[in-house]
């Protein structure tokens, strides 16, 4: 891992880029030894800054759970970051608007969110994980890259708050209303993603490490290996990664989804400057 002074300097540069909505050169291209442990240490410093300014962590986001994204962006494993009261919004009607001028090169990702009624266990027992969840929802995560052209290595993305911009969560549905076999439903449902009424892509739950619940199991295992990471707790939410490729956003666009094979309502969001 890099020295503390260097980690502090990188965190300050990332934080400034976020504040000023500007892009910077990837650290992996200019700092020898910048690796994932260094990047998570930078992310922790930025997390501490956010909390010092009044942000309240409400859960986590998992990134790069869709292997189709790995070749596109040169990563090989999922990553994670905190989500905050300031970066999460509820769209209880399933519709809304979102300004995107505060984000650097924003993209949209349709995802599945889980909320915990009890502390989830670490490990791959999907039934035990399911028992700790009280509701699920469909969401759009708006991701961003402070590295031009979305050109980076995995460590760069972790330092950049795992590319988290904002999370727009649709109506929550109690987990016991996902059908007789929620494990199968989460693996096999499909989502149709459209821009201004034209279908751009169709995704499936299996695109995220086999299912969103498996992505969640992966996160619990990763957190258990990171001594400085807080384990997931009751009351947190986790968004589990994109079900399709990430698609570029521009002001004036309206993006919508329809889900099939699972009783979660779709979303419609218009994006403004």
XYZ file of C-alpha atoms in Angstrom:
273
model
C 0.000 0.000 0.000
C 1.110 3.575 -0.656
C 2.315 5.779 2.182
C -0.291 7.669 4.208
C 0.829 11.054 2.892
C 0.349 9.914 -0.707
C -3.047 8.425 0.108
C -4.094 11.741 1.664
C -2.975 13.609 -1.454
C -4.897 11.290 -3.791
C -8.029 11.556 -1.639
C -7.812 15.359 -1.777
C -7.494 15.254 -5.572
C -10.499 12.936 -5.945
C -12.580 14.999 -3.535
C -11.744 18.185 -5.417
C -12.716 16.554 -8.720
C -16.076 15.572 -7.225
C -16.698 19.040 -5.854
C -15.727 20.796 -9.101
C -17.301 18.220 -11.466
C -14.064 17.893 -13.423
C -12.003 15.020 -14.710
C -8.447 13.992 -13.916
C -5.881 11.528 -15.256
C -6.165 7.988 -13.839
C -3.877 7.395 -10.879
C -2.911 3.994 -12.270
C -1.190 5.793 -15.166
C 0.894 8.145 -13.045
C 1.491 6.660 -9.586
C 3.614 3.532 -9.278
C 2.215 1.008 -6.828
C -1.345 2.350 -6.879
C -3.252 -0.849 -6.141
C -6.643 -1.922 -4.789
C -5.656 -1.770 -1.084
C -4.401 1.788 -1.685
C -7.616 2.639 -3.526
C -9.851 1.374 -0.711
C -7.744 3.405 1.748
C -8.373 6.479 -0.422
C -12.100 5.667 -0.542
C -12.167 5.438 3.270
C -10.602 8.899 3.525
C -13.260 10.311 1.205
C -15.954 8.519 3.203
C -14.636 10.194 6.363
C -14.756 13.593 4.633
C -18.346 13.040 3.542
C -19.411 12.161 7.068
C -17.550 15.161 8.479
C -19.655 17.324 6.157
C -22.891 15.744 7.419
C -23.527 12.838 5.042
C -25.086 9.725 6.599
C -24.223 6.315 5.113
C -27.383 4.337 4.311
C -25.909 1.333 2.534
C -23.531 0.149 -0.170
C -23.281 -0.148 -3.920
C -21.614 -3.009 -5.726
C -19.971 -2.256 -9.042
C -18.841 -4.440 -11.931
C -20.950 -7.448 -11.000
C -21.864 -7.729 -14.688
C -19.004 -9.578 -16.407
C -19.982 -7.987 -19.737
C -18.558 -4.764 -18.283
C -15.159 -6.257 -17.433
C -13.748 -6.324 -20.947
C -15.206 -2.893 -21.721
C -13.570 -1.208 -18.718
C -10.563 -3.404 -18.047
C -11.629 -4.712 -14.620
C -11.763 -8.292 -13.387
C -13.688 -8.280 -10.112
C -16.618 -6.483 -8.458
C -15.964 -3.451 -6.261
C -17.975 -1.649 -3.588
C -18.570 1.761 -2.020
C -20.896 3.481 0.439
C -24.173 5.138 -0.535
C -25.480 8.096 1.494
C -28.649 9.919 2.395
C -27.412 12.657 0.057
C -26.942 10.274 -2.891
C -30.085 8.131 -2.584
C -33.597 9.216 -3.607
C -36.907 7.343 -3.421
C -39.227 7.396 -6.428
C -42.307 6.025 -4.686
C -44.487 6.593 -7.762
C -41.963 4.955 -10.072
C -41.435 8.236 -11.918
C -39.243 11.290 -11.409
C -36.674 13.720 -12.721
C -32.943 13.897 -12.058
C -30.440 16.703 -12.766
C -27.172 15.346 -14.158
C -25.026 18.475 -14.441
C -23.446 17.548 -11.093
C -21.962 14.350 -12.515
C -18.883 13.736 -14.679
C -19.684 11.724 -17.844
C -22.803 10.141 -16.308
C -24.231 6.780 -17.330
C -27.363 4.885 -16.311
C -27.545 1.377 -14.883
C -30.755 -0.563 -14.065
C -30.275 -2.502 -10.832
C -31.914 -4.411 -7.979
C -31.759 -3.058 -4.423
C -32.163 -5.058 -1.213
C -32.910 -3.694 2.268
C -32.024 -5.565 5.457
C -34.335 -6.106 8.404
C -31.591 -8.010 10.228
C -27.830 -8.266 9.953
C -27.048 -10.416 6.898
C -24.730 -13.386 7.355
C -21.422 -13.548 5.539
C -21.176 -16.317 2.987
C -22.973 -17.877 0.072
C -26.066 -19.319 1.772
C -28.666 -17.568 -0.370
C -31.627 -18.669 1.752
C -29.998 -17.241 4.889
C -29.338 -13.987 3.049
C -32.908 -13.868 1.811
C -34.173 -14.288 5.374
C -32.348 -11.095 6.395
C -34.039 -8.976 3.681
C -37.397 -7.281 4.187
C -37.839 -5.643 0.768
C -36.466 -5.416 -2.721
C -36.813 -2.677 -5.329
C -35.809 -1.833 -8.858
C -33.545 1.207 -9.210
C -31.465 3.299 -11.549
C -27.940 3.955 -10.396
C -26.374 6.971 -12.064
C -22.666 6.320 -12.243
C -19.943 8.735 -13.250
C -16.249 8.727 -14.127
C -13.817 11.451 -13.132
C -11.400 9.862 -15.605
C -11.918 11.020 -19.215
C -13.556 8.598 -21.604
C -14.245 6.076 -18.866
C -10.645 4.892 -19.226
C -9.286 3.460 -15.980
C -8.114 0.443 -14.011
C -10.023 -1.158 -11.139
C -8.056 0.744 -8.474
C -8.975 4.069 -10.092
C -12.687 3.254 -9.877
C -12.501 2.281 -6.204
C -10.765 5.571 -5.385
C -13.491 7.367 -7.364
C -16.136 6.133 -4.893
C -16.695 3.103 -7.146
C -18.188 5.532 -9.693
C -21.286 6.135 -7.530
C -23.281 9.236 -8.415
C -26.838 8.757 -7.224
C -29.335 5.937 -6.683
C -32.983 6.386 -7.696
C -35.006 3.676 -5.943
C -38.441 2.631 -7.140
C -41.333 1.394 -4.993
C -40.191 -1.246 -2.467
C -41.838 -4.661 -2.589
C -41.844 -6.989 0.455
C -39.523 -9.893 -0.180
C -42.309 -12.415 0.494
C -44.209 -11.007 -2.492
C -41.577 -11.973 -5.044
C -43.367 -15.255 -5.708
C -43.190 -18.851 -4.559
C -39.540 -19.181 -5.574
C -37.823 -15.808 -5.115
C -34.361 -17.321 -5.703
C -35.396 -18.430 -9.188
C -37.236 -15.178 -9.894
C -34.160 -13.097 -9.013
C -31.963 -15.164 -11.303
C -34.240 -15.385 -14.324
C -36.310 -12.184 -14.570
C -35.660 -9.816 -17.462
C -35.534 -6.027 -17.686
C -36.117 -3.974 -20.818
C -34.259 -0.646 -20.833
C -35.557 2.081 -23.158
C -34.497 5.626 -24.017
C -37.224 7.974 -25.222
C -39.414 4.958 -25.926
C -36.831 3.024 -27.993
C -35.469 -0.197 -26.500
C -31.716 -0.003 -25.950
C -31.061 -3.336 -24.241
C -32.659 -6.306 -22.486
C -30.936 -7.645 -19.378
C -31.523 -10.422 -16.888
C -30.931 -11.118 -13.221
C -28.356 -13.739 -14.175
C -26.132 -10.961 -15.565
C -25.013 -9.969 -12.063
C -22.869 -12.886 -10.901
C -25.759 -15.294 -11.525
C -28.381 -13.228 -9.681
C -28.552 -10.047 -7.572
C -28.670 -12.231 -4.465
C -25.389 -13.917 -5.457
C -23.869 -10.467 -5.955
C -24.949 -9.648 -2.420
C -23.365 -12.863 -1.125
C -20.138 -11.880 -2.869
C -20.160 -8.507 -1.113
C -20.545 -10.088 2.327
C -17.556 -12.318 1.589
C -15.413 -9.401 0.348
C -16.220 -7.268 3.388
C -15.181 -10.127 5.660
C -11.688 -10.004 4.108
C -11.237 -6.237 4.557
C -10.308 -5.496 8.185
C -11.148 -1.787 7.922
C -14.538 -2.320 6.265
C -17.704 -2.257 8.325
C -19.860 -5.369 7.843
C -23.402 -4.936 6.555
C -25.972 -4.132 9.228
C -29.736 -4.205 9.694
C -31.275 -1.076 8.183
C -28.782 -0.832 5.313
C -29.578 -1.172 1.637
C -27.386 -2.587 -1.115
C -27.705 -2.019 -4.839
C -26.285 -5.035 -6.576
C -24.945 -3.905 -9.953
C -26.177 -3.245 -13.440
C -28.404 -5.728 -15.243
C -27.355 -4.325 -18.631
C -24.396 -2.370 -19.931
C -24.048 1.186 -18.627
C -25.503 3.684 -21.129
C -24.458 7.320 -21.520
C -26.879 10.006 -20.338
C -27.658 13.443 -21.758
C -30.061 16.175 -20.609
C -33.524 15.904 -22.106
C -33.545 12.114 -22.294
C -36.209 9.968 -20.644
C -35.195 6.456 -19.651
C -37.655 3.743 -18.635
C -37.725 0.076 -17.733
C -40.157 -2.837 -17.688
C -39.466 -5.967 -15.636
C -40.831 -9.423 -16.473
C -40.750 -12.548 -14.332
C -40.635 -10.673 -11.029
C -43.301 -8.405 -9.468
C -41.175 -5.256 -9.303
C -42.492 -2.130 -11.045
C -40.428 -0.408 -13.708
C -39.135 3.155 -13.605
C -39.438 6.251 -15.785
C -36.980 9.112 -15.206
C -36.407 12.289 -17.205
C -32.894 13.693 -16.971
C -32.365 17.435 -16.792
C -29.253 19.662 -17.034
